[in-house]
Amino acid sequence: MWKDFKAFAFKGNIFDLAIGVVIGAAFGTIVSSLVENIMTPLIGILLGGLDFSSLSYTIGDAKIKYGLFIQSIIDFLIVAGSIFVFLRVLMKLKMKPAEIVEEDPEEKPLDIKEELLTEIRDLLKSER
């Protein structure tokens, strides 16, 4: 059992995953700061100074803070958009594979089946 665990724990994929989680957490902190400190105030300005976090409804002693829920939805959309743009840029920066040059079908040698099919095609064309 120890041998299997060691083989699993020290595979390259586990380390890649761990690094991804750490970088993701750091990126999440940056995006959260962007959302809280820059995007939310800008959205508030665009909406006439509306602060979603202060929106609430009181029923008896219970205070329903639906503004925080709206703010969470906006935060999610900004985070999802940021990650989308980040991954899009990352994929464009990724090296593109070498372009495959299409060969002219006339230049490549035909195998026996292709030669026979070509002859049959030519015979059928000539009979018309």
CSV table of C-alpha atoms in Angstrom, one decimal:
chain,number,residue,atom,x,y,z
A,1,MET,CA,0.0,0.0,0.0
A,2,TRP,CA,2.9,2.4,0.8
A,3,LYS,CA,4.5,1.7,-2.5
A,4,ASP,CA,1.2,2.5,-4.4
A,5,PHE,CA,0.8,5.7,-2.4
A,6,LYS,CA,4.3,6.8,-3.1
A,7,ALA,CA,3.9,6.2,-6.8
A,8,PHE,CA,0.7,8.2,-6.8
A,9,ALA,CA,2.0,11.1,-4.6
A,10,PHE,CA,5.2,11.6,-6.5
A,11,LYS,CA,3.7,11.6,-10.0
A,12,GLY,CA,4.3,14.8,-12.0
A,13,ASN,CA,0.6,15.4,-12.3
A,14,ILE,CA,0.2,15.8,-8.6
A,15,PHE,CA,2.9,18.4,-8.4
A,16,ASP,CA,1.4,20.2,-11.4
A,17,LEU,CA,-2.0,20.2,-9.7
A,18,ALA,CA,-0.5,21.6,-6.5
A,19,ILE,CA,1.3,24.4,-8.3
A,20,GLY,CA,-1.9,25.2,-10.2
A,21,VAL,CA,-3.9,25.4,-6.9
A,22,VAL,CA,-1.3,27.7,-5.4
A,23,ILE,CA,-1.2,30.0,-8.4
A,24,GLY,CA,-5.0,29.8,-8.6
A,25,ALA,CA,-5.3,31.0,-5.0
A,26,ALA,CA,-2.9,33.8,-5.7
A,27,PHE,CA,-4.8,34.8,-8.8
A,28,GLY,CA,-8.0,34.6,-6.9
A,29,THR,CA,-6.7,37.1,-4.4
A,30,ILE,CA,-5.7,39.5,-7.2
A,31,VAL,CA,-9.1,39.2,-8.9
A,32,SER,CA,-10.9,39.6,-5.6
A,33,SER,CA,-9.0,42.8,-5.0
A,34,LEU,CA,-9.7,44.0,-8.5
A,35,VAL,CA,-13.4,43.3,-8.0
A,36,GLU,CA,-13.7,44.9,-4.5
A,37,ASN,CA,-11.4,47.9,-5.0
A,38,ILE,CA,-11.8,48.8,-8.6
A,39,MET,CA,-14.7,47.2,-10.4
A,40,THR,CA,-17.4,47.5,-7.7
A,41,PRO,CA,-16.8,51.2,-7.2
A,42,LEU,CA,-16.8,51.8,-11.0
A,43,ILE,CA,-20.1,49.9,-11.4
A,44,GLY,CA,-21.5,51.9,-8.5
A,45,ILE,CA,-20.5,55.1,-10.3
A,46,LEU,CA,-22.1,53.9,-13.6
A,47,LEU,CA,-25.3,53.1,-11.7
A,48,GLY,CA,-25.5,56.4,-10.1
A,49,GLY,CA,-23.6,55.7,-6.9
A,50,LEU,CA,-25.7,52.6,-6.0
A,51,ASP,CA,-24.0,50.4,-3.4
A,52,PHE,CA,-25.4,46.9,-3.6
A,53,SER,CA,-24.0,45.7,-0.3
A,54,SER,CA,-26.2,48.1,1.7
A,55,LEU,CA,-29.4,46.8,0.1
A,56,SER,CA,-31.5,44.8,2.5
A,57,TYR,CA,-35.0,44.1,3.6
A,58,THR,CA,-36.1,43.7,7.2
A,59,ILE,CA,-38.8,41.3,8.3
A,60,GLY,CA,-39.3,41.5,12.0
A,61,ASP,CA,-35.9,40.9,13.6
A,62,ALA,CA,-34.4,39.3,10.5
A,63,LYS,CA,-32.5,41.4,8.0
A,64,ILE,CA,-32.3,39.9,4.5
A,65,LYS,CA,-29.2,41.3,2.8
A,66,TYR,CA,-30.1,40.7,-0.8
A,67,GLY,CA,-27.6,43.4,-1.9
A,68,LEU,CA,-24.7,41.2,-0.8
A,69,PHE,CA,-26.2,38.4,-2.9
A,70,ILE,CA,-26.4,40.7,-5.9
A,71,GLN,CA,-22.8,41.8,-5.2
A,72,SER,CA,-21.7,38.2,-5.1
A,73,ILE,CA,-23.2,37.6,-8.5
A,74,ILE,CA,-21.5,40.6,-9.9
A,75,ASP,CA,-18.2,39.5,-8.3
A,76,PHE,CA,-18.6,36.0,-9.9
A,77,LEU,CA,-19.3,37.5,-13.3
A,78,ILE,CA,-16.2,39.7,-13.1
A,79,VAL,CA,-14.0,36.8,-11.8
A,80,ALA,CA,-15.3,34.5,-14.6
A,81,GLY,CA,-14.7,37.1,-17.2
A,82,SER,CA,-11.2,37.9,-15.9
A,83,ILE,CA,-10.3,34.2,-16.0
A,84,PHE,CA,-11.8,33.8,-19.4
A,85,VAL,CA,-9.7,36.8,-20.8
A,86,PHE,CA,-6.6,35.5,-19.0
A,87,LEU,CA,-6.9,32.0,-20.4
A,88,ARG,CA,-7.7,33.5,-23.9
A,89,VAL,CA,-4.5,35.6,-23.8
A,90,LEU,CA,-2.5,32.6,-22.5
A,91,MET,CA,-3.7,30.4,-25.3
A,92,LYS,CA,-2.8,33.0,-27.9
A,93,LEU,CA,0.7,33.3,-26.4
A,94,LYS,CA,1.1,29.5,-26.5
A,95,MET,CA,3.3,28.4,-29.3
A,96,LYS,CA,1.3,27.5,-32.4
A,97,PRO,CA,2.0,24.2,-34.0
A,98,ALA,CA,3.8,24.3,-37.4
A,99,GLU,CA,1.4,24.7,-40.2
A,100,ILE,CA,0.8,21.5,-42.1
A,101,VAL,CA,1.5,22.0,-45.8
A,102,GLU,CA,-1.0,20.2,-47.9
A,103,GLU,CA,0.5,18.1,-50.7
A,104,ASP,CA,-0.8,18.3,-54.2
A,105,PRO,CA,-2.7,15.1,-54.8
A,106,GLU,CA,-1.1,14.8,-58.2
A,107,GLU,CA,2.4,14.7,-56.7
A,108,LYS,CA,2.0,11.9,-54.2
A,109,PRO,CA,2.3,8.3,-55.5
A,110,LEU,CA,-0.9,6.3,-55.7
A,111,ASP,CA,-1.2,2.9,-54.2
A,112,ILE,CA,-2.6,0.0,-56.2
A,113,LYS,CA,-6.2,0.5,-55.0
A,114,GLU,CA,-6.1,4.2,-55.8
A,115,GLU,CA,-4.7,3.5,-59.3
A,116,LEU,CA,-7.5,0.9,-60.0
A,117,LEU,CA,-10.2,3.4,-58.7
A,118,THR,CA,-8.7,6.1,-60.9
A,119,GLU,CA,-8.8,3.8,-63.9
A,120,ILE,CA,-12.4,2.8,-63.2
A,121,ARG,CA,-13.4,6.5,-62.8
A,122,ASP,CA,-11.7,7.4,-66.1
A,123,LEU,CA,-13.5,4.5,-67.9
A,124,LEU,CA,-16.8,5.5,-66.5
A,125,LYS,CA,-16.2,9.1,-67.7
A,126,SER,CA,-15.3,8.0,-71.1
A,127,GLU,CA,-18.5,5.9,-71.5
A,128,ARG,CA,-20.7,8.9,-71.0
